[in-house]
Coordinates of C-alpha atoms in Angstrom, one line a residue:
X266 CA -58.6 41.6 -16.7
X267 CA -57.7 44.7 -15.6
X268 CA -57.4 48.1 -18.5
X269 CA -55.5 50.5 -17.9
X270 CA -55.0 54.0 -19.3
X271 CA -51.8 54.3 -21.6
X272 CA -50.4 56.7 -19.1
X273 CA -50.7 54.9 -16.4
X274 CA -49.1 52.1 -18.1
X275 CA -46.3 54.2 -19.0
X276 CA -46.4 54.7 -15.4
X277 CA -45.9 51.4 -14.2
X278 CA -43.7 50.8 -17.1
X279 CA -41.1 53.4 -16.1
X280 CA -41.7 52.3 -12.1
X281 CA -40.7 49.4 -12.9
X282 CA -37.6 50.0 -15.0
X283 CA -36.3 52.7 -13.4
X284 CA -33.2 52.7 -11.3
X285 CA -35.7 54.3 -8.5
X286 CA -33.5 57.7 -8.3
X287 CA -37.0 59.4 -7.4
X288 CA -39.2 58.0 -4.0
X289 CA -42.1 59.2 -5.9
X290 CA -42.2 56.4 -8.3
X291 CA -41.2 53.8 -5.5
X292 CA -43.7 54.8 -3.7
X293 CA -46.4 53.9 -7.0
X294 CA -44.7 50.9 -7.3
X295 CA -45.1 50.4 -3.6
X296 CA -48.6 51.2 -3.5
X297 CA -49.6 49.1 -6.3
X298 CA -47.9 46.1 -5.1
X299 CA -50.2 46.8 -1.6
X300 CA -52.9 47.2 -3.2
X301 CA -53.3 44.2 -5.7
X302 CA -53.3 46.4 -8.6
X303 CA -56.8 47.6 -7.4
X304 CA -56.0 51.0 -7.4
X305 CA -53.4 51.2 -9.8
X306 CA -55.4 53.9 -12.0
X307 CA -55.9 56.4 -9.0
X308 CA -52.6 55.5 -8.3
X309 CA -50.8 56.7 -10.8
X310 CA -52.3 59.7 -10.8
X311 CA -51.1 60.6 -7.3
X312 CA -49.1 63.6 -6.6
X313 CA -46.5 62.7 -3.8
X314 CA -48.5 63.9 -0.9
X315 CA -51.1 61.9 -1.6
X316 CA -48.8 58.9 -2.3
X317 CA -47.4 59.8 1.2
X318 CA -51.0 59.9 2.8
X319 CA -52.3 56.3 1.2
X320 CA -49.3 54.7 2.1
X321 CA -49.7 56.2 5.5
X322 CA -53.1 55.1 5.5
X323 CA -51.8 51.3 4.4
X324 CA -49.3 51.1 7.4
X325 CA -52.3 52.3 9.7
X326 CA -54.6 49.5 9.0
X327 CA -55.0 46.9 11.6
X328 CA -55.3 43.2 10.5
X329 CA -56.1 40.7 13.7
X330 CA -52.4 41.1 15.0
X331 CA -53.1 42.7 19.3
X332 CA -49.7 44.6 18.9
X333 CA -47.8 46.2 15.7
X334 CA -44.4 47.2 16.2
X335 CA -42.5 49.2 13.4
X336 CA -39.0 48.9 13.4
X337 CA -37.2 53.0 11.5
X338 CA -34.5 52.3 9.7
X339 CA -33.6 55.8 8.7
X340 CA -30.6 54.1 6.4
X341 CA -30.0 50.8 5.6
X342 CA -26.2 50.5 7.8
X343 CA -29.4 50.3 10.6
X344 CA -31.4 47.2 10.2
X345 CA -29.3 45.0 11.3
X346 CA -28.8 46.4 14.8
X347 CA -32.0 44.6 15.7
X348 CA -30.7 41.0 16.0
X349 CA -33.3 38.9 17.0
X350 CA -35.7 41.2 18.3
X351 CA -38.4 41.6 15.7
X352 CA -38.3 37.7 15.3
X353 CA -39.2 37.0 19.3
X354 CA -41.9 39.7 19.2
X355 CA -43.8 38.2 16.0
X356 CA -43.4 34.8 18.7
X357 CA -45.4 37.3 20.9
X358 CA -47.7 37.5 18.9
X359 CA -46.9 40.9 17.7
X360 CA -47.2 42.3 13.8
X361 CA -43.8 43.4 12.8
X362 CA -43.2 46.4 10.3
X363 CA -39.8 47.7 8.3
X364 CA -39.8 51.6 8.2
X365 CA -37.0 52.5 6.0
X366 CA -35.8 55.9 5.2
X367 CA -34.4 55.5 2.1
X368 CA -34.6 53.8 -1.2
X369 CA -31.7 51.4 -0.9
X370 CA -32.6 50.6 2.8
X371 CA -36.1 49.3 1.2
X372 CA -34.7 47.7 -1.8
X373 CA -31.9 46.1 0.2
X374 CA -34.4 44.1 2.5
X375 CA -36.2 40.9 2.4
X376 CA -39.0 41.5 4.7
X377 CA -42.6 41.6 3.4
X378 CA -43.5 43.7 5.7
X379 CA -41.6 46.7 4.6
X380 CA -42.6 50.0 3.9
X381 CA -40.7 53.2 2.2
X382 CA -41.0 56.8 5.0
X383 CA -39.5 59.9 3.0
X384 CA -39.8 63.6 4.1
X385 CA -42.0 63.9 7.2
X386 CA -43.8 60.5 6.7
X387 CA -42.2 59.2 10.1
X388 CA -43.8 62.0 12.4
X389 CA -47.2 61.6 10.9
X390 CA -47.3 57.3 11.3
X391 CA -50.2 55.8 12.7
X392 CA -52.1 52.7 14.0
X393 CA -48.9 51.0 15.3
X394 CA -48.2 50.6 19.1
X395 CA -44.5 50.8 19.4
X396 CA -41.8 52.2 17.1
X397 CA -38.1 50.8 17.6
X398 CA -34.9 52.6 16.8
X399 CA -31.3 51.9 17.2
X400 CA -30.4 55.4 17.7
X401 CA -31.8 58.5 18.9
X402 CA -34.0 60.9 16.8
X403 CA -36.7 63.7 17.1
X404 CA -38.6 62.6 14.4
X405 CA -41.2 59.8 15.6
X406 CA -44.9 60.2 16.0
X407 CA -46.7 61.2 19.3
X408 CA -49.1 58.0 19.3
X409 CA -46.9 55.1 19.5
X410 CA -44.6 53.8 22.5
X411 CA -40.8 55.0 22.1
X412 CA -38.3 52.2 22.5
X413 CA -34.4 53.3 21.8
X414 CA -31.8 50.1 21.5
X415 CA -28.6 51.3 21.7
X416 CA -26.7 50.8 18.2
X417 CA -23.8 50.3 20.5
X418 CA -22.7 46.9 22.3
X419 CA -20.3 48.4 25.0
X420 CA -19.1 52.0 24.9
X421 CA -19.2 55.3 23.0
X422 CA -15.6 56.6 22.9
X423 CA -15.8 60.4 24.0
X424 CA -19.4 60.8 24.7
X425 CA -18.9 59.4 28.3
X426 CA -16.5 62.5 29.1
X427 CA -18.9 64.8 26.9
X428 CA -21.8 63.8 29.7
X429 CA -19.4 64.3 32.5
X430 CA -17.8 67.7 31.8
X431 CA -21.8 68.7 31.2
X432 CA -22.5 67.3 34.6
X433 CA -20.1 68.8 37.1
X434 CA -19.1 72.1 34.7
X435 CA -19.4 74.4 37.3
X436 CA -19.4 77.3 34.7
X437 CA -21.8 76.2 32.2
X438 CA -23.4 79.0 31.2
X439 CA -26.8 77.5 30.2
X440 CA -27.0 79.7 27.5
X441 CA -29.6 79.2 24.3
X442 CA -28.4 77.6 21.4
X443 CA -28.6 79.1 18.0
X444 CA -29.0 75.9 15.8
X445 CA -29.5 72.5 15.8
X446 CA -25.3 72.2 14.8
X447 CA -24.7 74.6 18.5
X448 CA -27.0 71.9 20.0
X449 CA -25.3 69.0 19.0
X450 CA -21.8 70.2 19.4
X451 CA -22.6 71.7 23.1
X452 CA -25.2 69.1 23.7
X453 CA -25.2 66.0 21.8
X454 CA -27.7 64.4 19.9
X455 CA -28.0 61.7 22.8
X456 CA -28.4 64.4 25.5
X457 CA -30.9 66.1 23.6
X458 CA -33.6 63.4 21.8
X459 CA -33.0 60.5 24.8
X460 CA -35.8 62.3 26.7
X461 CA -38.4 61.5 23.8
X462 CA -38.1 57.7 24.5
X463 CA -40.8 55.9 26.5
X464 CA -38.4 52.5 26.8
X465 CA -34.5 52.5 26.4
X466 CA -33.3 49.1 26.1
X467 CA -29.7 49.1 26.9
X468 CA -26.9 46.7 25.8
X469 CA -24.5 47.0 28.8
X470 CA -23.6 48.5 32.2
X471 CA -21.4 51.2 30.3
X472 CA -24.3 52.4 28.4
X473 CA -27.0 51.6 31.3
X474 CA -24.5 54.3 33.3
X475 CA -24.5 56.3 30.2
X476 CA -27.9 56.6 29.8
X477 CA -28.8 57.2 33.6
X478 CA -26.3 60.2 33.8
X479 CA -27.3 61.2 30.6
X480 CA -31.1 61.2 31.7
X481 CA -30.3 63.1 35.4
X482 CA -28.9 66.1 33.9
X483 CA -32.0 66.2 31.4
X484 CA -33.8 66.9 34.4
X485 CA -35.0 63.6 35.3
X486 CA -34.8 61.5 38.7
X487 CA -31.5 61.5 40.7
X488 CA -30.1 58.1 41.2
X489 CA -28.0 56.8 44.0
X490 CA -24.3 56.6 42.2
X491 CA -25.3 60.3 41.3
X492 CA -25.5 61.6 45.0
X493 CA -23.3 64.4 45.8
X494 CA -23.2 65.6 42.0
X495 CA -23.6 69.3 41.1
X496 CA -27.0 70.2 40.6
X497 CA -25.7 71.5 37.0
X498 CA -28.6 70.3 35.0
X499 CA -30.2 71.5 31.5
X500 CA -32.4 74.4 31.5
X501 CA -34.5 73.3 29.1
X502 CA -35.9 77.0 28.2
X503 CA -32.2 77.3 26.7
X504 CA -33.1 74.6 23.4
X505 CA -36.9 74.7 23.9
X506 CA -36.7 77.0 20.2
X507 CA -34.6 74.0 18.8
X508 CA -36.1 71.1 20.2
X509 CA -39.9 69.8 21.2
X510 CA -38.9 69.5 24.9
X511 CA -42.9 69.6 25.3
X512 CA -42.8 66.1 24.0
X513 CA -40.5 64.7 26.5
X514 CA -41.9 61.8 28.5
X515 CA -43.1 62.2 31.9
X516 CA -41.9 58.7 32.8
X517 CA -39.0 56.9 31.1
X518 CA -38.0 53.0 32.4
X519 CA -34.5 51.8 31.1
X520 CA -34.0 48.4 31.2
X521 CA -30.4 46.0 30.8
X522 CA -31.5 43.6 28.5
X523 CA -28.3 43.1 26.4
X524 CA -27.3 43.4 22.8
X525 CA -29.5 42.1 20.9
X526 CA -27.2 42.4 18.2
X527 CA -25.0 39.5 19.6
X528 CA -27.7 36.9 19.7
X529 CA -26.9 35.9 16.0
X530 CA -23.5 35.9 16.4
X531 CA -23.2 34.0 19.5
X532 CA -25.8 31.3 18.6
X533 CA -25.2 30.9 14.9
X534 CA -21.0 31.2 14.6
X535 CA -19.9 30.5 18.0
X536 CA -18.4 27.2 16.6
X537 CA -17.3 28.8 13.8
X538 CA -13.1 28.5 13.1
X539 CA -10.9 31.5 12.7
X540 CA -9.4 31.5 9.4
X541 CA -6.2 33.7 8.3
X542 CA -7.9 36.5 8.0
X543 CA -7.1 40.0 9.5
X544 CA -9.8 42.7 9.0
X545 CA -9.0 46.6 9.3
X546 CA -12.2 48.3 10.5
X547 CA -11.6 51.7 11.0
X548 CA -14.2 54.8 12.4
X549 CA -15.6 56.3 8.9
X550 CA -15.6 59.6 7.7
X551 CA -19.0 60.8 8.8
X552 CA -20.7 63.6 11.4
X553 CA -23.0 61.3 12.9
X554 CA -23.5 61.9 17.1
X555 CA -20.6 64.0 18.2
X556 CA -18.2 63.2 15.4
X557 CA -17.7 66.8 14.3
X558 CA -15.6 67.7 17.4
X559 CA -11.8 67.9 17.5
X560 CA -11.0 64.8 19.6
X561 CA -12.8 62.8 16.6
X562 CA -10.8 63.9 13.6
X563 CA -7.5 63.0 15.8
X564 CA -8.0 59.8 16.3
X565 CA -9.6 58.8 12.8
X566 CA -7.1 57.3 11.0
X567 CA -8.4 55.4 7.2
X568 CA -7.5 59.1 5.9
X569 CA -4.1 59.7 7.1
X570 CA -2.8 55.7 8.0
X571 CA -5.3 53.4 6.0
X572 CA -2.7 52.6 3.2
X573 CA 0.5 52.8 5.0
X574 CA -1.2 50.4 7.7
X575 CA -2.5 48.0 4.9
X576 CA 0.5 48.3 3.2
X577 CA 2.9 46.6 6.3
X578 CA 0.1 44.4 6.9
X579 CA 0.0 42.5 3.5
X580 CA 3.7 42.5 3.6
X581 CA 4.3 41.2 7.3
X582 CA 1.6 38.4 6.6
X583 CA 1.8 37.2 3.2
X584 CA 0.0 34.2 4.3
X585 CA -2.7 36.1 5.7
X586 CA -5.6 37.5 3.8
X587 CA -6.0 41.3 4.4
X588 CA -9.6 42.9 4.6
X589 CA -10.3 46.0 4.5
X590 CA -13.7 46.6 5.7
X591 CA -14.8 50.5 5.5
X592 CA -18.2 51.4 6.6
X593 CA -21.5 51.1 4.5
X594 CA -21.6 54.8 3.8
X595 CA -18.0 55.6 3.7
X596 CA -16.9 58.4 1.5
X597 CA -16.3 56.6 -1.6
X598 CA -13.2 58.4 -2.4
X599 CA -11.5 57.3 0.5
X600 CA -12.1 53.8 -0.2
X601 CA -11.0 54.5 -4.2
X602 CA -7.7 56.1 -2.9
X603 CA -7.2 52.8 -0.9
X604 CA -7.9 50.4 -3.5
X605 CA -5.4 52.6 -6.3
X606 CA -2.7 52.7 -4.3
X607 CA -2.2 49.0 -2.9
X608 CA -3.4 47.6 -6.4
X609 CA -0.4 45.8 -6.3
X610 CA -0.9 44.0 -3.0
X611 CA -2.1 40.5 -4.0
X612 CA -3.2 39.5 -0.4
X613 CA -5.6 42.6 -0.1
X614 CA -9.6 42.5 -0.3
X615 CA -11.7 45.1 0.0
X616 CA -15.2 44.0 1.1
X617 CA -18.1 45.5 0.8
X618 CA -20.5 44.0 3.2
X619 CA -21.1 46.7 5.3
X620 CA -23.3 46.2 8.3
X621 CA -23.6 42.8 7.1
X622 CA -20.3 41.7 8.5
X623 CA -20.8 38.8 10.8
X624 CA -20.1 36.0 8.3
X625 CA -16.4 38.1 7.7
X626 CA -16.4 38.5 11.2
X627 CA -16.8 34.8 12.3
X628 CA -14.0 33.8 9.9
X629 CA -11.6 36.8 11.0
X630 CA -8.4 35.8 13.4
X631 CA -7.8 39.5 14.5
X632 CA -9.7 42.7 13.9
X633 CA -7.8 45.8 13.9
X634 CA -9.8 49.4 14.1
X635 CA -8.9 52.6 15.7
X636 CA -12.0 53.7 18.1
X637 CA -14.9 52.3 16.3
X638 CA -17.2 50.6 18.8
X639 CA -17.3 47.9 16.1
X640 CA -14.2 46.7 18.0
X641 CA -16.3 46.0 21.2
X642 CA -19.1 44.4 19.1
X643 CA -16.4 42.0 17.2
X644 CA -15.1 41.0 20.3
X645 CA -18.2 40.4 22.8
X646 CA -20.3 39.2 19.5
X647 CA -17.6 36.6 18.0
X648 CA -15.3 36.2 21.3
X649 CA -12.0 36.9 19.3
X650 CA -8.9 39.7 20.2
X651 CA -8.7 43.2 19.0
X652 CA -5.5 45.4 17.9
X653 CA -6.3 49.0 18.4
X654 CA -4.5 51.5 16.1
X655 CA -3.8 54.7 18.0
X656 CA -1.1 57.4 16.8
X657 CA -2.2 59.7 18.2
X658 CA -2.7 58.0 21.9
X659 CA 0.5 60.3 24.0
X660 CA -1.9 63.6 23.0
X661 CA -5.1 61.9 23.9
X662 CA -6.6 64.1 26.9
X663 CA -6.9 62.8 30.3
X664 CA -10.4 62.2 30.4
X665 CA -10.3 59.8 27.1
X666 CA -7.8 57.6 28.3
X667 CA -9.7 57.0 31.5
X668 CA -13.4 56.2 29.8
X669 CA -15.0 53.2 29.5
X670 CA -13.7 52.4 26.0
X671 CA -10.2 53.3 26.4
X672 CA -9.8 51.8 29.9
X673 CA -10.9 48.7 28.6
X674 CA -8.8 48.2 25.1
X675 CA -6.5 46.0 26.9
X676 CA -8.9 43.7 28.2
X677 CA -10.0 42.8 24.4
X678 CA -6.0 42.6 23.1
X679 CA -3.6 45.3 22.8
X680 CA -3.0 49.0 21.6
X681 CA -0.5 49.9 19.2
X682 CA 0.3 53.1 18.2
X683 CA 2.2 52.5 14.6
X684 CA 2.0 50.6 11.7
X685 CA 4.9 48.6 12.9
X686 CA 3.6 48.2 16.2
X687 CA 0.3 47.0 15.0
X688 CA 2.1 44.2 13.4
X689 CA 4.0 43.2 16.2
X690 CA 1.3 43.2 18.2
X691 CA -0.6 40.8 15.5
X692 CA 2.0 38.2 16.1
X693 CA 1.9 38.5 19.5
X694 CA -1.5 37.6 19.4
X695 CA -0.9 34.7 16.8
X696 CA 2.2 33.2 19.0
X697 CA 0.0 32.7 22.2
X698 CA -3.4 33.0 20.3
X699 CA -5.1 30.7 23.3
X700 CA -4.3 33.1 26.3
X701 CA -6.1 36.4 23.7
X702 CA -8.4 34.1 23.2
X703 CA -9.4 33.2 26.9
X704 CA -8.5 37.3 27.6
X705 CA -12.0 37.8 25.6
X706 CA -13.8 35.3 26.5
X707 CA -13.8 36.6 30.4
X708 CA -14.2 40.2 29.4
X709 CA -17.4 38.8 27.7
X710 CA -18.6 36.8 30.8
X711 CA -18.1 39.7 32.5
X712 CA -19.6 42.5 30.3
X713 CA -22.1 40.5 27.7
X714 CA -25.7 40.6 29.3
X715 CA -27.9 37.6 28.6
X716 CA -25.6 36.2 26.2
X717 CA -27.4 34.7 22.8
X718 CA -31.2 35.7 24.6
X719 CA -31.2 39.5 24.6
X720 CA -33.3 40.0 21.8
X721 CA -36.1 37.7 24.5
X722 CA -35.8 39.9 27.5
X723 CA -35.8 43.0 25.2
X724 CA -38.9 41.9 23.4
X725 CA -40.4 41.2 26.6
X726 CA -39.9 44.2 28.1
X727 CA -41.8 46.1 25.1
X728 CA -44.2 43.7 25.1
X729 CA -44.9 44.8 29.0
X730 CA -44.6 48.7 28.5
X731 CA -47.0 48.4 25.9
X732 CA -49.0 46.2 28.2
X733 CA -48.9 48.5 30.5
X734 CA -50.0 51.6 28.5
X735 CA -53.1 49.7 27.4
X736 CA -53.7 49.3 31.3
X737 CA -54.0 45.9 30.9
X738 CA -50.9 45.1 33.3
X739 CA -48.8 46.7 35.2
X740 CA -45.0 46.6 33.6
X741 CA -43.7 45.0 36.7
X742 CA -39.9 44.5 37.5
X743 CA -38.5 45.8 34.1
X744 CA -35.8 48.0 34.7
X745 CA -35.3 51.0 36.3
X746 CA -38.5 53.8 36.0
X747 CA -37.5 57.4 36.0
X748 CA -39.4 60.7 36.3
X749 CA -39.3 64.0 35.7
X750 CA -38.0 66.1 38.8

């Protein structure tokens, strides 16, 4: 049997206890649970860059598996963006690891295989081949292959005319950028970290177009439906203080394999009946991509519509259940405010299941949001009709009616643009539910790629690319390969 000091077994006593508001002490716990209690003397007595070091040092070991593939989850709303791709790369063959970026993210999980990366832990990861991440970031280390799967299933709402104003902007000045905030306002996160990405997997054609313009004006290959653009492309001296455009890849493939996001919905609920059930799923309060510009704070509406909305709702269709379905990290007082004011509404829920939505999802009739893509994802991943809540749609500009995600609102049910429209256009759809219905259904024959088996072509293709890298085999017909001009 194993003594220990009483210190350290104050240590683990507290570890174990606590509610885990410090990293450090999840990281002991962590560590100890690695190491079979082996080193639980030494480890105790870590300070937190050492912690950081032997759990780096833990990730890095190699045990028989040919290819290790670590999956960043910088918050938890991310893990489940994935779908079935971890699963059909461990049928490869493949050792599959959970890098979360945050203590709830970790606790949350079930997978053995998971690991806590604070600070600057993610940069400095070693001994894995591939890392994974559903959205872009600057933060991954040099060593491993860089594979981005697009958290989105269809279409970003303004980014598309964000990419094209950048690309035929005759006056673009080019000039440097004075912080990461200038960058991502003038830029976008997407513009500026795609380039660090060895494989992009993309969900769609809207994003596969997306992607390609959003890689030619970084300065990479340009591609046939490009031909004639303005040679207004990013001079990358004017964000090389802000960003490691050193680290950019030489050679970047995207490949169309589909959302793998949808594989679980379409296999697992597609028989699933609709119940009465009308979830509100609104864009949340946060600053994530390009959130921070003007066009987003007209078109949210949980702050200045989510209780009238929810009010008429539960009133209209007493028989109905009415969700309200904010996202995971939604500021809290919004969601309060909500729940104090339409106390008395006895048909109202408030669910908390945040990215874990698809059971509410496969039971829900009609979905209602504003101009969260978690419209497009209801729709192509559960096949059922959308209301689109839009006051503000007669001062929309020009260029965000005509993108990809407003052009297409109609094809997945119907916009409204008040309350009392958006319950007129819910019994619309319940009258001649079977024509909404079939409405979907062809938008997603149309626009879902690989339907159910996207997580197989995806885990295929980084399978391949890693493959290749190792010089083992050539990647072979795997999407389209781009190159630095």
């Amino acid at each position: 049997m194993i003594q220990h000091s009483t210190r350290v077994t104050q240590i683990i006593d507290k570890v174990m206890h606590c509610k885990f508001d410090d990293p450090t002490d999840l990281l002991k716990l962590i560590l100890i649970e690695k190491s079979g209690h082996v080193q639980i003397d030494s480890i105790g007595a870590m300070h937190p860059l050492e912690l950081e070091e032997f759990e780096l040092h833990c990730i890095g070991k190699r045990t028989g598996y040919s290819m290790r593939i670590g999956f960043f989850c910088p918050n938890e709303g991310f893990a489940g963006n994935f779908g079935y791709l971890p699963l059909e790369l461990e049928n490869h063959g493949c050792e599959v690891l959970w890098l979360f970026g945050t203590i709830a993210g970790y606790l949350e999980s079930n997978h053995k295989n998971k690991w806590l990366i604070i600070n600057d832990m993610a940069r400095r990861i070693y001994g894995i081949d591939a890392i994974v991440t559903a959205s872009v970031m600057d933060c991954l280390p040099n060593g491993p292959l860089h594979v981005l799967h697009d958290h989105l299933s269809f279409a970003h709402f303004d980014l598309e005319g964000h990419i094209d104003r950048l690309l035929h902007s005759t006056g673009r000045e080019n000039r440097a950028l004075s912080s990461l905030r200038e960058l991502f306002n003038d830029l976008s996160a997407f513009v500026a970290f795609l380039p660090f990405y060895d494989l992009i997997l993309t969900p769609s054609q809207a994003i596969t177009d997306l992607t390609l313009k959003a890689l030619y004006f970084s300065g990479y290959d340009s591609l046939p439906f490009l031909s004639g653009a303005p040679e207004n492309k990013l001079k990358l001296d004017t964000i090389s203080h802000l960003v490691d455009v050193k680290s950019y890849r030489d050679n970047i493939t995207v490949f169309q394999s589909g959302y793998c996001k949808l594989d679980a919905p379409i296999r697992q609920y597609g028989n699933t009946p609709a119940e009465n059930i009308i979830v509100f799923a609104p864009t949340p309060n946060d600053t994530t991509g390009n959130k921070e510009n003007p066009l987003w704070t007209s078109v949210l509406v949980v702050n200045s519509h989510g209780v009238e909305l929810l009010r008429n709702l539960c009133q209209n269709f007493p028989d109905y259940k009415i969700i309200f379905k904010p996202y995971k990290d939604e500021l809290p007082e919004v969601v309060e405010n909500i729940r104090r004011k339409l106390s008395d509404c006895t048909n109202l829920e408030i669910d908390g299941c945040g990215s874990m939505y698809w059971d509410l999802y496969s039971r829900t009739k009609i979905l209602i949001s504003d101009f969260s893509s978690t419209a497009y994802t209801f729709a192509l991943g559960i096949g059922r009709p959308v209301v689109f809540f839009s006051p503000n749609e007669d001062s929309l500009p020009e260029e965000a009616l005509n993108n990809t995600y407003c052009r297409n609102r109609c094809k997945i049910g119907l916009v409204a643009k008040t309350t009392n429209e958006v319950a007129k256009a819910i019994s619309i759809m319940i009258g001649d539910y079977h024509k909404f219905l079939s409405r979907v259904s062809d938008f997603r024959q149309q626009n879902c790629v690989q339907p159910g088996y996207a997580s197989a072509a995806g885990a295929a293709a980084i399978v391949s690319a890693i493959s290749e890298r190792r010089k083992e085999q050539p990647l072979g017909n795997m999407g389209i390969r781009l190159k630095r001009s």
